[in-house]
mmCIF file of C-alpha atoms in Angstrom:
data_model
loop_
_atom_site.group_PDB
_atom_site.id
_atom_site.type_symbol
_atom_site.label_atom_id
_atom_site.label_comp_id
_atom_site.label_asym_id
_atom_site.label_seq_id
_atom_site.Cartn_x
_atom_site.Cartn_y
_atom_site.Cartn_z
ATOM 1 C CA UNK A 1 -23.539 23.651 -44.731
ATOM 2 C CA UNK A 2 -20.219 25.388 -43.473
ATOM 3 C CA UNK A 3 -18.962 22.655 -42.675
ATOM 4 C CA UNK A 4 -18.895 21.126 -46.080
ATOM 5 C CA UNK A 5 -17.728 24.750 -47.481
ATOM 6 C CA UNK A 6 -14.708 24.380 -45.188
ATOM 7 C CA UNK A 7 -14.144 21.352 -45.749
ATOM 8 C CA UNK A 8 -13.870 21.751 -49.629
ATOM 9 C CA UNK A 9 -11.901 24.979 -49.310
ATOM 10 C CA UNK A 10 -9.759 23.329 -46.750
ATOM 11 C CA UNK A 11 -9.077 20.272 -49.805
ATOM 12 C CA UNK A 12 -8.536 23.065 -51.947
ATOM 13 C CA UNK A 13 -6.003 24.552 -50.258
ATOM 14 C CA UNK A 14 -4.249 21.363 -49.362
ATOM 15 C CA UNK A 15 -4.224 20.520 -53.335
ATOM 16 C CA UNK A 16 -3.214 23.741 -54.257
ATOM 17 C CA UNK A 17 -0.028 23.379 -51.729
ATOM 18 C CA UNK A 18 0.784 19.663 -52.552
ATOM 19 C CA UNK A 19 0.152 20.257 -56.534
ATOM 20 C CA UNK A 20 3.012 22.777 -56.592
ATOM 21 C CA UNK A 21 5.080 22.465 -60.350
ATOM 22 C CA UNK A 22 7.917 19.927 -59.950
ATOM 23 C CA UNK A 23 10.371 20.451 -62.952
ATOM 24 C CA UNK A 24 10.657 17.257 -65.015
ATOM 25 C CA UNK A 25 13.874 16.575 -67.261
ATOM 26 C CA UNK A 26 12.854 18.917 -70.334
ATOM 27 C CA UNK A 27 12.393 21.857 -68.132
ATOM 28 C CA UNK A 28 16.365 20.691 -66.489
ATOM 29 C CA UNK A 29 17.898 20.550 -70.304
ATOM 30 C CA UNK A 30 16.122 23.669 -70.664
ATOM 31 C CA UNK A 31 17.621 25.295 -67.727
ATOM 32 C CA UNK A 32 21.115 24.690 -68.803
ATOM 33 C CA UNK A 33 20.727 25.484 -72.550
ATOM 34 C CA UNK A 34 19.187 29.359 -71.772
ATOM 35 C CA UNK A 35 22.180 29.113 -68.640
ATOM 36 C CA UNK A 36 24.748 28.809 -71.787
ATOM 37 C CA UNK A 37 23.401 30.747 -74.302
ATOM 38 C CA UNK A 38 22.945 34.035 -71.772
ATOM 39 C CA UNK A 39 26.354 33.190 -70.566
ATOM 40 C CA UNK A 40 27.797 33.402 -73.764
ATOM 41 C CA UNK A 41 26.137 36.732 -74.671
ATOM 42 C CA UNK A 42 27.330 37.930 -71.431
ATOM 43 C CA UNK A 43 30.849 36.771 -72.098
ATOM 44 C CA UNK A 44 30.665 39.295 -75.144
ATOM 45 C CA UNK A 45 29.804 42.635 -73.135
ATOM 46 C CA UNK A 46 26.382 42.226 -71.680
ATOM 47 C CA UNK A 47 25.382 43.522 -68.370
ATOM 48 C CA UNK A 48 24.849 40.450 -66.091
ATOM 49 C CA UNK A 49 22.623 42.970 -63.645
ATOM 50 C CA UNK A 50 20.560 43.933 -66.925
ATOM 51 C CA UNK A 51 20.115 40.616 -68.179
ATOM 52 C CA UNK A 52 19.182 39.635 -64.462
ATOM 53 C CA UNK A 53 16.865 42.816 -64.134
ATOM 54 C CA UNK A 54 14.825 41.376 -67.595
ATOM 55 C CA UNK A 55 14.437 38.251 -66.626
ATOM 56 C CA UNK A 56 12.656 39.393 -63.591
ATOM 57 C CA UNK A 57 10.352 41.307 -65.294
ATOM 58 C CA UNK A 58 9.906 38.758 -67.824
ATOM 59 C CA UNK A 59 9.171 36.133 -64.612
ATOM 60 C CA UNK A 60 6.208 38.970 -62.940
ATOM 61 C CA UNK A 61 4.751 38.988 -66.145
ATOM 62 C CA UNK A 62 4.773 35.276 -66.379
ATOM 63 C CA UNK A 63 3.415 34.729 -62.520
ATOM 64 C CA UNK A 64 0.119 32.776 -63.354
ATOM 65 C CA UNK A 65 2.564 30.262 -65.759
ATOM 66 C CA UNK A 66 4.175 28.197 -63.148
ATOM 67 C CA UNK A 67 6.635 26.333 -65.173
ATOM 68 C CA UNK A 68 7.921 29.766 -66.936
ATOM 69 C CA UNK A 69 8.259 30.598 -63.688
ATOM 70 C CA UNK A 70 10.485 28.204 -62.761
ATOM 71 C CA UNK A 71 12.064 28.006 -65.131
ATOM 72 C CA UNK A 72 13.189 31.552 -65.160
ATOM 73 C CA UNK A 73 14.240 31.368 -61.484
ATOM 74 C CA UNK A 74 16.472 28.895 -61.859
ATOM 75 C CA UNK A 75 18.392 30.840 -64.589
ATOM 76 C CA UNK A 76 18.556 33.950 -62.365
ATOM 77 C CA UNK A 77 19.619 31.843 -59.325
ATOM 78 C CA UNK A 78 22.400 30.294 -61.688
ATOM 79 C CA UNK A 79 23.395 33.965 -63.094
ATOM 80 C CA UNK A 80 23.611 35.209 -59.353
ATOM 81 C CA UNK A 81 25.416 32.345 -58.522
ATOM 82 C CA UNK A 82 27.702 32.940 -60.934
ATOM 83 C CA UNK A 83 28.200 37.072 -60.689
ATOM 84 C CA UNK A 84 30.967 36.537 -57.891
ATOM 85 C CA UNK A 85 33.912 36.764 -60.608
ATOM 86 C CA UNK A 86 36.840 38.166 -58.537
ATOM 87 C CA UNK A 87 40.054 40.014 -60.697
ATOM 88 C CA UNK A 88 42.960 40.441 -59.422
ATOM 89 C CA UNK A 89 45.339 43.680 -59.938
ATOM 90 C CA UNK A 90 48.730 42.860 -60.918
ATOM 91 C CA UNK A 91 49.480 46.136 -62.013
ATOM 92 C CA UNK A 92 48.938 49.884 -62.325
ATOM 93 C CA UNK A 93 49.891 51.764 -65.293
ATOM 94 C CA UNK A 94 48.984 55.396 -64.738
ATOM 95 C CA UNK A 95 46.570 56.579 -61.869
ATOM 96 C CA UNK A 96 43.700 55.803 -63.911
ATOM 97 C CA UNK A 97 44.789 52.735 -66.419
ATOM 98 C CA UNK A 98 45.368 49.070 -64.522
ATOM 99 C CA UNK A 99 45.713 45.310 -65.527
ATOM 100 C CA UNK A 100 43.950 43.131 -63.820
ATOM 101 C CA UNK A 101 43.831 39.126 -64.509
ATOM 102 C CA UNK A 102 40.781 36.804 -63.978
ATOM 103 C CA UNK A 103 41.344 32.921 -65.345
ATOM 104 C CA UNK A 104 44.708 33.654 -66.446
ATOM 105 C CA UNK A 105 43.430 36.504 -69.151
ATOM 106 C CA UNK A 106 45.425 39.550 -68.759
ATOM 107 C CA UNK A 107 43.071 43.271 -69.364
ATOM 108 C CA UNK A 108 43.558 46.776 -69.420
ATOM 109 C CA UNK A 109 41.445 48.819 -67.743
ATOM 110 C CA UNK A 110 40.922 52.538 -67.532
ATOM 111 C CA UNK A 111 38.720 53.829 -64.896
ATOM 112 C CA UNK A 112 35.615 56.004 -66.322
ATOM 113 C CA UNK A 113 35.344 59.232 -64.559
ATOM 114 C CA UNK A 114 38.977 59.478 -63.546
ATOM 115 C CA UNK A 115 41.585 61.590 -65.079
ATOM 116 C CA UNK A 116 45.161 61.700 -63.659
ATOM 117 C CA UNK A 117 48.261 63.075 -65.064
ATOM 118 C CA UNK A 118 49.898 60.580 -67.093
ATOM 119 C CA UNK A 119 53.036 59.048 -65.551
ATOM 120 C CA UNK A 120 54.693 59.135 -69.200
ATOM 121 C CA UNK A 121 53.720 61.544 -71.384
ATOM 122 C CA UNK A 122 53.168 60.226 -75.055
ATOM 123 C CA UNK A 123 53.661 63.661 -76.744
ATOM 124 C CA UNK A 124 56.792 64.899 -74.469
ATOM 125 C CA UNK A 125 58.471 61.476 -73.166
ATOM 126 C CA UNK A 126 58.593 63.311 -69.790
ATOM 127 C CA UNK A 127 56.666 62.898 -66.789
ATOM 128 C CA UNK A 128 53.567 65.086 -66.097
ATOM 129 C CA UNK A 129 53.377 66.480 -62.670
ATOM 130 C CA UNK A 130 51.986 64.352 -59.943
ATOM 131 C CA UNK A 131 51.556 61.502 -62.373
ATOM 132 C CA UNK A 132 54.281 59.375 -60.241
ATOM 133 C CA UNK A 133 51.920 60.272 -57.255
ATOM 134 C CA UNK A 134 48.858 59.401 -58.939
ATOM 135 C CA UNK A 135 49.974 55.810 -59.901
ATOM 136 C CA UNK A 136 51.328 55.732 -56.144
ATOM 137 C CA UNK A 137 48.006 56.467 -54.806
ATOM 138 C CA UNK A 138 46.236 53.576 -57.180
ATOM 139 C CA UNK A 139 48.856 51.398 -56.228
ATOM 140 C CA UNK A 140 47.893 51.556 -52.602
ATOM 141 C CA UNK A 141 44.013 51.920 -53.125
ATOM 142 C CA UNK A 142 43.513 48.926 -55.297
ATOM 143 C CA UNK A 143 46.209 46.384 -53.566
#
C-alpha cells in the first residue's frame, strides 16, 4: 500500500514539473502588444517603478493562473530590461535648472527640493549672490 501511494505521488510530482505552461504564439503577440501599449503610456509621464510595482501585484493575485502569470512576467522582465535609460548633461543653467539629452531630445530640468540663487536674475538682470558658485558646484557634481 505505500508503495503504490508513493508511487502515484511520485507521478504526480513528476507531471506537475514536466506539465509546466509553455507560452504558445498568442501569448508571444500578446507579450509585445501590452510591452507597447505600457511603453507608450510611460512615454507620456508614467512611473515605470509604479507601473512595474502593479503588475506585480496584479501577477500574486493571479498565482494559481499560470499563463497570466507568464504572461505578466515577461512584461515586467521587458520593462526592467528596458528602465536602464541613461541622459546625458550637456549643460547647467542655474544650480538647480540643467539640460540633459537622451536620443538626441534636448530637456530642461529643475531639480525638486533644491533652491539656489539664480545666476541671472529675471527681475534685476544682475547676478544674485553665490548663484555663479551654485552653477559651479552643479557643474562639477553632475559631470
Amino acid at each position: 500500500m505505500r508503495r503504490i501511494l508513493f508511487s502515484i505521488l511520485f507521478v504526480l510530482y513528476l507531471t506537475g514539473t514536466t506539465f509546466a505552461y509553455t507560452p504558445n504564439e498568442k501569448d508571444i503577440i500578446a507579450i509585445d502588444a501590452v510591452t507597447k501599449k505600457v511603453e507608450a503610456i510611460i512615454s507620456k509621464g508614467t512611473s515605470r517603478a509604479k507601473f512595474i510595482r502593479a503588475l506585480e501585484t496584479l501577477k500574486e493575485k493571479q498565482a494559481k493562473n499560470e499563463r497570466i502569470s507568464y504572461l505578466v512576467s515577461a512584461v515586467i522582465e521587458h520593462l526592467q530590461a528596458t528602465d536602464n535609460t541613461t541622459y546625458v548633461v550637456t549643460s547647467v543653467t542655474d544650480g538647480d535648472t540643467i539640460k540633459v539629452i537622451r536620443n538626441s531630445e534636448t530637456k530642461t530640468i529643475r531639480i525638486i527640493g533644491i533652491d539656489t540663487p539664480e545666476k541671472y536674475s529675471t527681475r534685476t538682470g544682475y547676478e544674485e549672490c553665490y548663484g555663479r558658485e551654485a552653477s559651479e558646484f552643479a557643474t562639477k557634481a553632475l559631470s
